[in-house]
Amino acid sequence: MDEIPNDASPERIEIARPDDWHLHLRDGALLGRVVGATARCFRRAIVMPNLDPPIVTTADALAYRDRILAALPAGSHFEPFMTLYLTEATTPSEIARAAASTQVAGVKLYPQGATTNSARGVRGLDGLGPVLEALERHGLPLLVHGEATAPDCDVFDRERVFLDETLRPLVERHAGLRVVFEHITTAEAAAWVAEAPARVAATITPQHLLLNRNALFRGGLRPHHYCLPVLKRERDRQALVRAATSGDPSFFLGTDSAPHTRRAKESACGCAGVFSAPVALEAYAEAFARASALDRLEGFASHFGADYYGRPRNEDRVTLVRGDWQGPETLGAGDDALVVFLAGEALRYRLQDGSAARG
Ligand code: DOR
Ligand code: ZN
């Protein structure tokens, strides 16, 4: 990360408890290892459905939700909201079932082949008309992994090409469709969301606020900074910081915390994903402090996502305390360790003990 500039950030910041509107929790043993890191800080999270096999029905989502609740550390007070994975076989009646469940917050669109466990994603939007109309009718948001997948499309252009060729026309075609452009990474995406109607929103990750693509190659290949969509140029990072700190309610917190073991990351074909949950709020606070915009953190982290998803804002509060802090470098040890975002780098705020989301 860059040097911390001359700094007049306050000793303590108190904000309404935040929520994470884009999260990967996995399943089985890995779920049990990671869910506490999110529950320490966030009250609620939208949990992504890209398991293997994916969560494609409301029944799958509710069963997965039960497994998440069972894996929580004792005393946690954390509420997962679920998503369905859109496939070419998804039906309007499945959308109606999802919309009738207060536990399902949206349906996730993965272009086929775009990222982890996206093999059953959609090849295109042709043929999805009735399902998209059902989403529109029920007011259920479509959560979009926005990257073009044509093999000859440059990896750094994938978001921009998807926006031009697919997302912009989709939003124009479906005048009532609610769309969250997930983990945006480019100046073009931020500008489009800012201009789009209020039914269009975007999440922004901590790594895209703090790092540009140089971080992938600093002194050698850095697999723990590799995620999808990949980090972009410095001008893109700056545009994302401006969007997140603008006070525009279209932009809100979604970590995209995506754990993979060290073995899977440090490999000849490493997996995409940054595991940020153990330091997520602190990393966002760092980004906002660098932009001298800590007064805008609460809206981004704790208000705008809840408003967009029609949920009440959290009433309890958390405190971030100033003081150099190094987050944990890993969860676990050896090849199965999960390397944490920023692995031990200094952060200027830390969530106060006792702020963990416990009941
Ligand atoms: O980096 C990523 N990791 N991007 C995604 O879209 C998926 C995620 C994962 O599930 O590992
Ligand atoms: Zn994700």
Coordinates of C-alpha atoms and ligand atoms in Angstrom, one line a residue:
M1 CA 0.0 0.0 0.0
D2 CA 1.0 3.6 -0.3
E3 CA 2.5 5.7 2.4
I4 CA 0.0 7.0 4.9
P5 CA -0.2 10.8 4.4
N6 CA -0.1 13.4 7.0
D7 CA -3.0 12.6 9.1
A8 CA -5.6 14.2 11.3
S9 CA -8.0 11.3 11.6
P10 CA -9.9 11.1 14.9
E11 CA -9.0 8.8 17.8
R12 CA -12.3 7.0 17.7
I13 CA -15.1 6.6 15.2
E14 CA -18.5 5.3 16.1
I15 CA -20.8 4.2 13.3
A16 CA -24.0 2.1 13.1
R17 CA -23.0 -1.6 12.9
P18 CA -22.2 -2.3 9.2
D19 CA -23.4 -5.1 6.9
D20 CA -21.6 -6.9 4.2
W21 CA -23.7 -6.9 1.0
H22 CA -21.4 -9.3 -0.9
L23 CA -19.7 -12.3 0.8
H24 CA -18.4 -15.8 0.2
L25 CA -18.7 -18.2 3.1
R26 CA -18.2 -21.5 1.4
D27 CA -19.5 -24.7 3.0
G28 CA -18.4 -27.6 5.3
A29 CA -15.2 -27.2 7.3
L30 CA -14.2 -24.0 5.5
L31 CA -17.5 -22.3 6.4
G32 CA -16.8 -23.1 10.0
R33 CA -13.3 -21.5 9.8
V34 CA -14.4 -18.2 8.2
V35 CA -17.9 -17.3 9.4
G36 CA -16.8 -16.0 12.7
A37 CA -14.5 -13.4 11.1
T38 CA -17.5 -11.8 9.4
A39 CA -19.8 -12.1 12.5
R40 CA -17.2 -10.3 14.7
C41 CA -18.1 -7.1 12.9
F42 CA -21.1 -7.3 10.5
R43 CA -24.7 -7.9 11.6
R44 CA -25.9 -9.1 8.2
A45 CA -24.4 -10.3 4.9
I46 CA -25.5 -11.4 1.5
V47 CA -24.0 -14.8 0.9
M48 CA -23.0 -15.8 -2.6
P49 CA -24.4 -19.0 -4.1
N50 CA -21.3 -20.2 -6.0
L51 CA -20.8 -23.5 -4.1
D52 CA -20.1 -26.7 -6.0
P53 CA -22.8 -27.6 -6.8
P54 CA -24.3 -24.1 -6.7
I55 CA -27.4 -22.9 -4.8
V56 CA -30.0 -22.9 -7.5
T57 CA -33.3 -23.2 -5.6
T58 CA -34.9 -21.5 -2.6
A59 CA -34.9 -24.9 -0.8
D60 CA -31.1 -25.1 -1.4
A61 CA -30.7 -21.6 -0.1
L62 CA -32.6 -22.2 3.1
A63 CA -30.7 -25.4 3.8
Y64 CA -27.4 -23.6 3.2
R65 CA -28.7 -20.8 5.5
D66 CA -29.2 -23.4 8.3
R67 CA -25.7 -24.7 7.8
I68 CA -24.3 -21.1 8.2
L69 CA -26.3 -20.6 11.4
A70 CA -25.1 -23.9 12.8
A71 CA -21.5 -22.9 12.0
L72 CA -21.6 -19.6 13.9
P73 CA -19.5 -19.2 17.0
A74 CA -21.7 -19.4 20.2
G75 CA -23.4 -16.2 21.0
S76 CA -23.1 -14.7 17.5
H77 CA -25.9 -12.4 16.4
F78 CA -25.4 -12.6 12.7
E79 CA -28.0 -12.9 10.0
P80 CA -27.2 -14.3 6.5
F81 CA -29.3 -13.3 3.5
M82 CA -29.2 -15.8 0.7
T83 CA -29.0 -15.7 -3.0
L84 CA -29.9 -18.0 -5.9
Y85 CA -27.4 -18.8 -8.7
L86 CA -29.0 -18.0 -12.0
T87 CA -28.7 -20.8 -14.6
E88 CA -30.2 -21.3 -18.0
A89 CA -32.7 -23.6 -16.3
T90 CA -34.0 -21.2 -13.7
T91 CA -37.8 -20.7 -14.0
P92 CA -40.1 -17.8 -13.2
S93 CA -41.8 -19.9 -10.6
E94 CA -38.4 -20.5 -8.8
I95 CA -38.1 -16.7 -8.8
A96 CA -41.5 -16.3 -7.3
R97 CA -40.6 -18.8 -4.5
A98 CA -37.4 -16.9 -3.8
A99 CA -39.2 -13.6 -3.7
A100 CA -41.8 -15.0 -1.3
S101 CA -39.0 -16.0 1.2
T102 CA -37.8 -13.1 3.3
Q103 CA -34.4 -14.9 3.5
V104 CA -33.5 -14.6 -0.1
A105 CA -32.3 -11.2 -1.0
G106 CA -31.4 -11.6 -4.7
V107 CA -30.4 -13.7 -7.7
K108 CA -26.8 -13.9 -8.8
L109 CA -25.8 -13.7 -12.5
Y110 CA -22.4 -15.3 -13.3
P111 CA -21.4 -15.2 -16.9
Q112 CA -20.3 -18.8 -17.7
G113 CA -16.6 -19.2 -17.0
A114 CA -16.1 -15.8 -15.5
T115 CA -14.9 -16.9 -12.1
T116 CA -14.8 -19.5 -9.3
N117 CA -17.6 -22.1 -9.8
S118 CA -19.2 -20.3 -12.7
A119 CA -19.4 -23.3 -15.0
R120 CA -23.2 -23.4 -14.6
G121 CA -23.5 -19.7 -15.1
V122 CA -25.3 -18.2 -18.2
R123 CA -23.8 -18.0 -21.6
G124 CA -25.9 -15.0 -22.5
L125 CA -29.1 -13.2 -21.7
D126 CA -31.1 -14.6 -24.7
G127 CA -33.7 -16.9 -23.4
L128 CA -33.7 -15.4 -19.9
G129 CA -36.5 -12.8 -20.7
P130 CA -39.2 -14.5 -18.6
V131 CA -36.9 -15.0 -15.6
L132 CA -35.8 -11.3 -15.8
E133 CA -39.4 -10.2 -16.1
A134 CA -40.2 -12.3 -13.0
L135 CA -37.4 -10.6 -11.1
E136 CA -38.7 -7.2 -12.2
R137 CA -42.3 -8.1 -11.2
H138 CA -41.2 -9.3 -7.7
G139 CA -38.7 -6.5 -7.1
L140 CA -36.0 -9.0 -6.4
P141 CA -32.6 -7.6 -7.3
L142 CA -30.3 -9.2 -9.9
L143 CA -26.7 -9.2 -8.5
V144 CA -24.3 -9.2 -11.4
H145 CA -20.7 -10.4 -11.8
G146 CA -20.0 -8.0 -14.6
E147 CA -17.3 -9.4 -16.8
A148 CA -17.3 -10.3 -20.5
T149 CA -16.0 -13.9 -21.0
A150 CA -15.0 -14.0 -24.7
P151 CA -11.5 -15.6 -24.6
D152 CA -10.0 -12.8 -26.8
C153 CA -11.3 -10.1 -24.5
D154 CA -8.4 -8.5 -22.6
V155 CA -8.7 -9.3 -19.0
F156 CA -8.4 -5.7 -18.0
D157 CA -11.3 -4.7 -20.4
R158 CA -13.8 -7.4 -19.3
E159 CA -15.8 -5.2 -17.0
R160 CA -16.0 -2.3 -19.4
V161 CA -17.0 -4.6 -22.3
F162 CA -19.7 -6.3 -20.2
L163 CA -21.1 -2.9 -19.2
D164 CA -21.3 -1.7 -22.8
E165 CA -22.4 -5.0 -24.4
T166 CA -24.6 -6.5 -21.8
L167 CA -25.4 -4.5 -18.6
R168 CA -26.3 -1.1 -20.0
P169 CA -28.7 -2.7 -22.6
L170 CA -30.2 -5.0 -19.9
V171 CA -31.0 -2.1 -17.6
E172 CA -32.5 -0.1 -20.5
R173 CA -34.6 -3.1 -21.7
H174 CA -36.0 -3.9 -18.3
A175 CA -37.2 -0.6 -17.0
G176 CA -38.1 -2.0 -13.5
L177 CA -35.2 -4.4 -13.0
R178 CA -33.2 -3.8 -9.8
V179 CA -29.5 -4.4 -10.4
V180 CA -26.5 -4.5 -8.2
F181 CA -23.3 -4.3 -10.2
E182 CA -21.0 -6.2 -7.9
H183 CA -17.4 -5.4 -6.9
I184 CA -17.0 -2.7 -9.5
T185 CA -13.4 -2.0 -10.5
T186 CA -13.3 0.7 -13.2
A187 CA -13.9 4.4 -13.5
E188 CA -16.4 3.6 -16.3
A189 CA -18.5 1.4 -14.0
A190 CA -18.5 4.0 -11.2
A191 CA -19.6 6.8 -13.6
W192 CA -22.4 4.7 -15.1
V193 CA -23.8 3.7 -11.7
A194 CA -23.7 7.3 -10.5
E195 CA -25.8 8.3 -13.6
A196 CA -28.1 5.3 -13.6
P197 CA -31.6 5.3 -12.0
A198 CA -31.8 4.5 -8.3
R199 CA -32.7 0.9 -8.9
V200 CA -29.1 0.4 -10.0
A201 CA -26.4 0.2 -7.3
A202 CA -22.9 -1.1 -6.9
T203 CA -20.7 -2.7 -4.2
I204 CA -17.0 -1.9 -3.8
T205 CA -14.4 -4.1 -2.1
P206 CA -11.6 -3.0 0.2
Q207 CA -8.9 -4.3 -2.1
H208 CA -10.2 -2.2 -5.1
L209 CA -10.2 0.9 -2.9
L210 CA -6.6 0.3 -1.5
L211 CA -4.7 -1.3 -4.4
N212 CA -4.1 -1.0 -8.1
R213 CA -2.8 -3.6 -10.4
N214 CA 0.8 -2.9 -9.6
A215 CA 0.1 -4.7 -6.3
L216 CA -0.2 -7.9 -8.3
F217 CA 3.4 -7.7 -9.5
R218 CA 5.3 -5.8 -6.7
G219 CA 8.7 -7.5 -6.5
G220 CA 7.2 -10.7 -8.0
L221 CA 3.8 -12.4 -8.5
R222 CA 1.4 -11.8 -5.6
P223 CA -1.3 -14.4 -5.7
H224 CA -3.0 -13.1 -2.6
H225 CA -3.9 -9.9 -4.4
Y226 CA -5.5 -11.8 -7.3
C227 CA -9.2 -11.6 -7.4
L228 CA -11.9 -11.2 -10.1
P229 CA -12.6 -8.8 -11.5
V230 CA -8.8 -8.2 -11.3
L231 CA -7.3 -5.0 -9.8
K232 CA -7.2 -2.1 -12.4
R233 CA -5.2 1.1 -13.0
E234 CA -4.6 3.8 -10.4
R235 CA -7.1 6.1 -12.2
D236 CA -9.7 3.4 -11.7
R237 CA -8.9 3.0 -8.0
Q238 CA -9.1 6.8 -7.5
A239 CA -12.5 6.8 -9.2
L240 CA -13.7 4.1 -6.9
V241 CA -12.5 6.0 -3.9
R242 CA -14.4 9.1 -5.1
A243 CA -17.6 7.0 -5.6
A244 CA -17.4 5.3 -2.2
T245 CA -16.7 8.5 -0.4
S246 CA -19.1 10.7 -2.4
G247 CA -22.2 10.1 -0.2
D248 CA -24.1 8.7 -3.2
P249 CA -26.3 6.0 -1.8
S250 CA -25.8 3.9 -5.0
F251 CA -22.4 2.8 -3.7
F252 CA -22.2 0.5 -0.6
L253 CA -20.0 -2.0 1.2
G254 CA -19.6 -5.5 -0.2
T255 CA -16.3 -7.1 0.7
D256 CA -16.3 -10.0 -1.7
S257 CA -14.2 -11.8 1.0
A258 CA -13.5 -15.0 -0.8
P259 CA -11.3 -17.6 1.1
H260 CA -9.2 -20.1 -0.7
T261 CA -6.4 -22.1 1.0
R262 CA -2.8 -21.1 0.6
R263 CA -2.3 -24.3 -1.4
A264 CA -5.1 -23.2 -3.9
K265 CA -3.7 -19.6 -4.1
E266 CA 0.0 -20.3 -4.4
S267 CA -0.3 -22.6 -7.3
A268 CA 0.6 -22.8 -11.0
C269 CA -3.1 -22.0 -11.6
G270 CA -4.1 -20.0 -8.5
C271 CA -7.7 -19.4 -7.5
A272 CA -9.2 -15.9 -7.6
G273 CA -10.2 -14.4 -4.3
V274 CA -9.1 -12.1 -1.5
F275 CA -9.9 -13.2 2.0
S276 CA -10.6 -9.9 3.7
A277 CA -13.2 -10.7 6.4
P278 CA -10.8 -10.5 9.4
V279 CA -9.7 -7.0 8.6
A280 CA -12.5 -5.8 6.4
L281 CA -14.0 -2.8 8.3
E282 CA -10.5 -1.7 9.3
A283 CA -9.4 -1.8 5.6
Y284 CA -12.3 0.3 4.5
A285 CA -11.6 2.8 7.4
E286 CA -8.0 3.0 6.1
A287 CA -9.2 3.8 2.6
F288 CA -11.7 6.5 3.9
A289 CA -9.0 7.9 6.2
R290 CA -6.6 8.3 3.3
A291 CA -9.3 10.2 1.4
S292 CA -10.0 12.4 4.5
A293 CA -13.6 11.1 4.2
L294 CA -14.2 9.2 7.5
D295 CA -17.4 11.2 8.0
R296 CA -18.7 9.3 4.9
L297 CA -17.9 5.8 6.2
E298 CA -21.1 5.2 8.0
G299 CA -23.4 5.9 5.0
F300 CA -21.3 3.5 2.8
A301 CA -20.8 0.8 5.4
S302 CA -24.0 0.9 7.4
H303 CA -26.8 2.8 5.8
F304 CA -27.0 2.6 2.0
G305 CA -27.0 -1.1 1.5
A306 CA -29.7 -1.6 4.1
D307 CA -31.7 1.1 2.4
Y308 CA -31.3 -0.4 -1.1
Y309 CA -32.3 -3.9 0.1
G310 CA -35.3 -2.5 2.0
R311 CA -34.0 -3.6 5.4
P312 CA -33.9 -1.5 8.6
R313 CA -30.6 0.1 9.4
N314 CA -28.9 -1.6 12.4
E315 CA -29.5 0.2 15.6
D316 CA -26.5 -0.9 17.6
R317 CA -23.1 0.8 17.0
V318 CA -19.5 -0.2 16.6
T319 CA -16.4 1.8 17.5
L320 CA -13.1 1.9 15.6
V321 CA -10.2 3.0 17.7
R322 CA -7.1 4.6 16.3
G323 CA -3.7 3.1 16.9
D324 CA -1.4 1.2 14.6
W325 CA -2.7 -2.3 14.3
Q326 CA -1.6 -5.3 12.2
G327 CA -4.3 -7.7 11.3
P328 CA -3.7 -11.4 11.5
E329 CA -1.5 -12.7 8.6
T330 CA -3.3 -16.0 8.4
L331 CA -6.1 -18.1 9.8
G332 CA -4.7 -21.5 10.4
A333 CA -1.3 -22.8 9.4
G334 CA 0.5 -24.6 6.6
D335 CA -0.9 -25.3 3.2
D336 CA -4.4 -25.1 4.5
A337 CA -3.9 -21.6 6.0
L338 CA -6.1 -18.8 4.7
V339 CA -3.9 -15.8 4.0
V340 CA -5.6 -12.6 5.2
F341 CA -5.8 -9.5 3.0
L342 CA -2.9 -7.1 3.7
A343 CA -1.3 -10.0 5.7
G344 CA 0.1 -8.1 8.6
E345 CA 0.4 -4.6 7.1
A346 CA -0.3 -1.6 9.4
L347 CA -3.8 -0.3 9.6
R348 CA -4.7 2.8 11.5
Y349 CA -8.0 1.7 13.0
R350 CA -9.1 -1.3 14.8
L351 CA -12.6 -2.5 15.7
Q352 CA -12.9 -2.1 19.5
D353 CA -13.1 -5.3 21.4
G354 CA -16.6 -6.1 22.5
S355 CA -17.9 -4.8 19.2
A356 CA -18.3 -8.3 17.9
A357 CA -21.8 -9.0 16.7
R358 CA -22.9 -11.1 19.7
G359 CA -26.4 -11.3 21.1
Ligands
DOR1 O1 -12.1 -13.2 -6.8 C1 -13.2 -13.8 -6.8 N1 -13.4 -14.8 -6.0 N2 -14.2 -13.3 -7.6 C2 -15.3 -13.9 -7.7 O2 -16.1 -13.5 -8.5 C3 -15.6 -15.2 -7.0 C4 -14.8 -15.3 -5.8 C5 -14.7 -16.7 -5.3 O3 -15.8 -17.3 -5.1 O4 -13.6 -17.2 -5.0
ZN2 ZN -18.0 -12.5 -5.1

